[in-house]
Amino acid sequence: MSKTAIITGSGRGIGAAIAKRLAAEGYDIVINEVSQEALDTYGAQTVDDCRAAGVRAECYAADVSDHAQCEAMVKWAKDTFGTIDVLVNNAGITRDGLLLRMSEENYDDVIRINQKSVFNMTKLVGAVMLRQKSGRIVNLASVAGLYGNPGQMNYSASKGAIIAMTKTAAKELGSRGITVNAVAPGFIQTPMTDKLTDEQKAAMLAQIAMKRYGQPEEIASVVAFLCSDDASYVTGQTIEISGGLSM
Ligand code: NAP
């Protein structure tokens, strides 16, 4: 029987690379974006790329910070595909600014979209996986959640929380054959980091041992490992993928 993976925020960037990698591994794929417009603009291409691997791929517009929309998406995925074997909590945003200038709205938006989405989706998909007695959940944390980052009080808080949520979910779900892990990327070239100034990018590059930025496919390969049988005894862990940013 085929296996199904839901990857949140997977129309583009790291999520799209993960979707394509898991499609190449034989998973049927659910591409999620916050809006139908985003799906039409770039999600459709990702769906086509996944289908080219010979698997079934469908897209679903839902704001993963909204519990009711997540509930509808998970029900649709279960009804459409039969099982949900992998959940990748990838959707995320930045609203950077120094602490004393950061608005309450920018703090709340990042916590809601990056962190509450992980609660929503892990709770709902976790219930499906508990009944199946198997599953793999991978959360996108960040080096900012491990070490902090100036200008990212909101983002660091959300990613640090995701690391703690990963450990908690691993402890709650482990006895039913479900593993929960996180990856903590450093600087990966995507639309999210394209927004940074040249000065910010150069400052980051200077701290990276490998002296280059990471590519989305280099995150996708580690996520694929965590979803594979080779990682059957790995749970509650956070794997840093940063080219040696912090050592
Ligand atoms: P990205 O290119 O901005 O992609 C993020 C995706 O999430 C976008 O497709 C975005 O949709 C979607 N999204 C945003 N809010 C959503 C919502 N409420 N519901 C559903 N989807 C939503 O970012 P990325 O660089 O690929 O990042 C992917 C993940 O890796 C994020 O969790 C990020 O924090 C993490 N990460 C990235 C880096 C890096 O260097 N790039 C480093 C560490 C961690 P729209 O395009 O429509 O906004």
CSV table of N, CA, C and O and ligand atoms in Angstrom, one decimal, residues 8-16 32-35 38-39 42 62-66 89-94 112-114 117 140-144 155 159 162 183-193 195 216 219, ligand 1:
chain,number,residue,atom,x,y,z
A,8,THR,N,3.5,20.9,5.1
A,8,THR,CA,2.9,22.2,5.2
A,8,THR,C,3.8,23.3,4.6
A,8,THR,O,5.0,23.2,4.6
A,9,GLY,N,3.1,24.3,4.0
A,9,GLY,CA,3.9,25.4,3.4
A,9,GLY,C,4.8,24.9,2.3
A,9,GLY,O,6.0,25.3,2.2
A,10,SER,N,4.3,24.0,1.4
A,10,SER,CA,5.3,23.3,0.5
A,10,SER,C,5.2,23.7,-0.9
A,10,SER,O,5.6,23.0,-1.8
A,11,GLY,N,4.6,24.9,-1.2
A,11,GLY,CA,4.5,25.3,-2.6
A,11,GLY,C,5.9,25.7,-3.1
A,11,GLY,O,6.1,25.6,-4.3
A,12,ARG,N,6.7,26.2,-2.2
A,12,ARG,CA,8.0,26.7,-2.7
A,12,ARG,C,9.0,26.5,-1.6
A,12,ARG,O,8.7,26.0,-0.5
A,13,GLY,N,10.3,26.9,-1.8
A,13,GLY,CA,11.3,26.9,-0.8
A,13,GLY,C,11.6,25.5,-0.3
A,13,GLY,O,11.6,24.5,-1.0
A,14,ILE,N,12.0,25.4,1.0
A,14,ILE,CA,12.4,24.1,1.6
A,14,ILE,C,11.3,23.1,1.5
A,14,ILE,O,11.5,21.9,1.2
A,15,GLY,N,10.1,23.5,1.8
A,15,GLY,CA,8.9,22.6,1.7
A,15,GLY,C,8.8,21.9,0.4
A,15,GLY,O,8.5,20.7,0.3
A,16,ALA,N,8.9,22.7,-0.7
A,16,ALA,CA,8.8,22.1,-2.1
A,16,ALA,C,9.9,21.1,-2.3
A,16,ALA,O,9.7,20.0,-2.9
A,32,ASN,N,0.6,21.8,0.7
A,32,ASN,CA,-0.2,22.8,1.4
A,32,ASN,C,0.3,24.2,1.2
A,32,ASN,O,1.5,24.4,1.2
A,33,GLU,N,-0.6,25.1,1.0
A,33,GLU,CA,-0.2,26.5,1.0
A,33,GLU,C,-1.3,27.3,1.7
A,33,GLU,O,-2.4,26.8,1.9
A,34,VAL,N,-1.0,28.5,2.1
A,34,VAL,CA,-1.9,29.3,2.9
A,34,VAL,C,-3.2,29.7,2.1
A,34,VAL,O,-4.3,29.8,2.6
A,35,SER,N,-3.0,29.9,0.8
A,35,SER,CA,-4.1,30.4,0.0
A,35,SER,C,-4.1,29.7,-1.4
A,35,SER,O,-3.1,29.1,-1.8
A,38,ALA,N,-1.6,31.3,-3.7
A,38,ALA,CA,-0.2,30.8,-3.6
A,38,ALA,C,-0.1,29.4,-4.3
A,38,ALA,O,0.9,29.1,-5.0
A,39,LEU,N,-1.1,28.6,-4.2
A,39,LEU,CA,-1.1,27.3,-4.9
A,39,LEU,C,-1.0,27.4,-6.4
A,39,LEU,O,-0.3,26.8,-7.1
A,42,TYR,N,2.7,29.1,-7.4
A,42,TYR,CA,3.9,28.2,-7.5
A,42,TYR,C,3.6,26.8,-7.0
A,42,TYR,O,4.4,25.9,-7.2
A,62,ALA,N,-4.8,25.8,3.0
A,62,ALA,CA,-5.3,26.0,4.4
A,62,ALA,C,-4.2,26.8,5.2
A,62,ALA,O,-3.0,26.6,5.0
A,63,ASP,N,-4.7,27.7,6.0
A,63,ASP,CA,-3.8,28.4,6.9
A,63,ASP,C,-3.6,27.5,8.1
A,63,ASP,O,-4.5,27.3,8.9
A,64,VAL,N,-2.3,27.0,8.3
A,64,VAL,CA,-2.0,26.0,9.3
A,64,VAL,C,-2.0,26.6,10.7
A,64,VAL,O,-1.9,25.9,11.7
A,65,SER,N,-2.2,28.0,10.8
A,65,SER,CA,-2.3,28.5,12.2
A,65,SER,C,-3.7,28.5,12.7
A,65,SER,O,-4.0,28.8,13.8
A,66,ASP,N,-4.6,28.1,11.8
A,66,ASP,CA,-6.1,28.0,12.1
A,66,ASP,C,-6.5,26.6,12.3
A,66,ASP,O,-6.4,25.7,11.4
A,89,ASN,N,6.1,19.5,9.4
A,89,ASN,CA,5.6,20.9,9.8
A,89,ASN,C,6.7,21.9,9.3
A,89,ASN,O,7.7,22.1,10.0
A,90,ASN,N,6.5,22.4,8.1
A,90,ASN,CA,7.5,23.2,7.5
A,90,ASN,C,7.1,24.7,7.4
A,90,ASN,O,7.9,25.6,7.3
A,91,ALA,N,5.8,25.0,7.3
A,91,ALA,CA,5.3,26.4,7.1
A,91,ALA,C,5.9,27.3,8.2
A,91,ALA,O,5.9,27.0,9.3
A,92,GLY,N,6.4,28.4,7.7
A,92,GLY,CA,6.9,29.4,8.6
A,92,GLY,C,7.1,30.8,8.0
A,92,GLY,O,7.1,30.9,6.8
A,93,ILE,N,7.2,31.8,8.9
A,93,ILE,CA,7.4,33.1,8.4
A,93,ILE,C,8.4,33.8,9.3
A,93,ILE,O,8.7,33.4,10.4
A,94,THR,N,8.9,34.9,8.8
A,94,THR,CA,9.8,35.8,9.6
A,94,THR,C,9.1,37.2,9.6
A,94,THR,O,8.5,37.6,8.6
A,112,ARG,N,2.0,32.5,16.2
A,112,ARG,CA,0.8,31.8,15.7
A,112,ARG,C,1.1,30.9,14.5
A,112,ARG,O,0.8,29.7,14.5
A,113,ILE,N,1.8,31.5,13.5
A,113,ILE,CA,2.0,30.7,12.3
A,113,ILE,C,3.1,29.6,12.4
A,113,ILE,O,3.0,28.5,12.0
A,114,ASN,N,4.2,30.0,13.1
A,114,ASN,CA,5.3,29.0,13.2
A,114,ASN,C,5.1,28.0,14.3
A,114,ASN,O,5.4,26.8,14.1
A,117,SER,N,0.9,26.3,14.6
A,117,SER,CA,0.6,25.4,13.5
A,117,SER,C,1.1,24.0,13.8
A,117,SER,O,0.5,23.0,13.4
A,140,LEU,N,10.3,21.7,11.3
A,140,LEU,CA,11.4,22.6,10.8
A,140,LEU,C,11.6,23.6,12.0
A,140,LEU,O,10.8,24.5,12.2
A,141,ALA,N,12.7,23.4,12.7
A,141,ALA,CA,13.2,24.4,13.7
A,141,ALA,C,14.1,25.3,13.0
A,141,ALA,O,14.0,25.6,11.8
A,142,SER,N,15.2,25.8,13.7
A,142,SER,CA,16.2,26.7,13.1
A,142,SER,C,17.3,26.8,14.1
A,142,SER,O,17.1,26.7,15.3
A,143,VAL,N,18.5,27.2,13.6
A,143,VAL,CA,19.6,27.5,14.5
A,143,VAL,C,19.2,28.7,15.4
A,143,VAL,O,19.7,28.8,16.5
A,144,ALA,N,18.2,29.5,15.0
A,144,ALA,CA,17.8,30.6,15.8
A,144,ALA,C,17.1,30.1,17.1
A,144,ALA,O,17.2,30.7,18.1
A,155,TYR,N,10.9,34.9,16.1
A,155,TYR,CA,11.2,33.7,15.4
A,155,TYR,C,12.0,32.7,16.3
A,155,TYR,O,11.7,31.5,16.3
A,159,LYS,N,10.9,28.9,17.2
A,159,LYS,CA,11.7,27.8,16.9
A,159,LYS,C,12.2,27.0,18.1
A,159,LYS,O,12.4,25.8,18.1
A,162,ILE,N,9.4,24.9,19.2
A,162,ILE,CA,9.3,23.7,18.3
A,162,ILE,C,10.2,22.6,18.7
A,162,ILE,O,9.8,21.4,18.7
A,183,VAL,N,14.6,19.3,12.4
A,183,VAL,CA,15.8,19.7,11.8
A,183,VAL,C,16.0,21.2,12.1
A,183,VAL,O,15.0,21.9,12.1
A,184,ALA,N,17.2,21.7,12.3
A,184,ALA,CA,17.5,23.1,12.5
A,184,ALA,C,18.4,23.6,11.5
A,184,ALA,O,19.6,23.5,11.6
A,185,PRO,N,17.8,24.1,10.4
A,185,PRO,CA,18.6,24.7,9.3
A,185,PRO,C,19.4,26.0,9.7
A,185,PRO,O,18.9,26.7,10.6
A,186,GLY,N,20.5,26.2,9.1
A,186,GLY,CA,21.2,27.5,9.2
A,186,GLY,C,20.7,28.4,8.2
A,186,GLY,O,19.5,28.7,8.1
A,187,PHE,N,21.5,28.9,7.3
A,187,PHE,CA,21.1,29.8,6.2
A,187,PHE,C,20.9,29.0,4.9
A,187,PHE,O,21.9,28.6,4.3
A,188,ILE,N,19.7,28.9,4.5
A,188,ILE,CA,19.4,28.2,3.3
A,188,ILE,C,18.8,29.1,2.3
A,188,ILE,O,18.0,30.0,2.6
A,189,GLN,N,19.2,29.0,1.0
A,189,GLN,CA,18.8,29.9,0.0
A,189,GLN,C,17.4,29.6,-0.5
A,189,GLN,O,17.1,28.6,-1.2
A,190,THR,N,16.4,30.5,0.0
A,190,THR,CA,15.0,30.4,-0.4
A,190,THR,C,14.4,31.8,-0.4
A,190,THR,O,15.1,32.7,0.0
A,191,PRO,N,13.1,31.9,-0.8
A,191,PRO,CA,12.5,33.2,-0.8
A,191,PRO,C,12.6,33.8,0.6
A,191,PRO,O,12.6,35.1,0.7
A,192,MET,N,12.6,33.0,1.7
A,192,MET,CA,12.7,33.6,3.0
A,192,MET,C,14.0,34.4,3.3
A,192,MET,O,14.0,35.5,3.8
A,193,THR,N,15.1,33.8,2.8
A,193,THR,CA,16.4,34.5,3.0
A,193,THR,C,16.7,35.5,1.9
A,193,THR,O,17.6,36.3,2.1
A,195,LYS,N,15.1,37.8,1.2
A,195,LYS,CA,14.6,39.2,1.7
A,195,LYS,C,15.7,39.9,2.5
A,195,LYS,O,15.6,41.1,2.7
A,216,PRO,N,17.9,24.1,-0.4
A,216,PRO,CA,16.8,23.4,0.1
A,216,PRO,C,16.9,21.8,0.0
A,216,PRO,O,16.5,21.1,0.9
A,219,ILE,N,18.4,20.1,3.0
A,219,ILE,CA,17.5,19.9,4.2
A,219,ILE,C,16.6,18.7,3.9
A,219,ILE,O,16.4,17.8,4.7
B,1,NAP,P1,9.7,30.2,2.5
B,1,NAP,O1,10.4,30.1,1.2
B,1,NAP,O2,9.2,31.6,2.9
B,1,NAP,O3,8.5,29.1,2.5
B,1,NAP,C1,7.6,29.1,3.6
B,1,NAP,C2,6.3,28.5,3.1
B,1,NAP,O4,5.4,28.5,4.2
B,1,NAP,C3,5.8,29.4,2.0
B,1,NAP,O5,5.3,28.6,1.0
B,1,NAP,C4,4.6,30.1,2.7
B,1,NAP,O6,3.6,30.5,1.9
B,1,NAP,C5,4.1,29.0,3.7
B,1,NAP,N1,3.3,29.6,4.7
B,1,NAP,C6,3.5,30.7,5.4
B,1,NAP,N2,2.4,30.9,6.3
B,1,NAP,C7,1.6,29.8,6.1
B,1,NAP,C8,0.4,29.4,6.7
B,1,NAP,N3,-0.2,30.2,7.7
B,1,NAP,N4,-0.2,28.3,6.3
B,1,NAP,C9,0.4,27.5,5.3
B,1,NAP,N5,1.5,27.9,4.7
B,1,NAP,C10,2.1,29.0,5.1
B,1,NAP,O7,10.6,29.7,3.7
B,1,NAP,P2,11.7,28.6,3.7
B,1,NAP,O8,13.0,29.2,3.8
B,1,NAP,O9,11.4,27.5,2.6
B,1,NAP,O10,11.4,28.0,5.1
B,1,NAP,C11,10.7,26.8,5.4
B,1,NAP,C12,10.8,26.4,6.9
B,1,NAP,O11,12.2,26.3,7.2
B,1,NAP,C13,10.3,27.5,7.8
B,1,NAP,O12,9.7,26.9,8.9
B,1,NAP,C14,11.5,28.3,8.2
B,1,NAP,O13,11.3,28.9,9.4
B,1,NAP,C15,12.5,27.2,8.3
B,1,NAP,N6,13.9,27.6,8.2
B,1,NAP,C16,14.4,28.3,7.0
B,1,NAP,C17,15.7,28.7,7.0
B,1,NAP,C18,16.3,29.4,5.8
B,1,NAP,O14,17.4,29.8,5.8
B,1,NAP,N7,15.6,29.5,4.7
B,1,NAP,C19,16.5,28.5,8.1
B,1,NAP,C20,16.0,27.9,9.2
B,1,NAP,C21,14.7,27.5,9.2
B,1,NAP,P3,3.6,31.9,1.1
B,1,NAP,O15,4.7,31.8,0.1
B,1,NAP,O16,2.3,32.0,0.4
B,1,NAP,O17,3.8,33.0,2.1
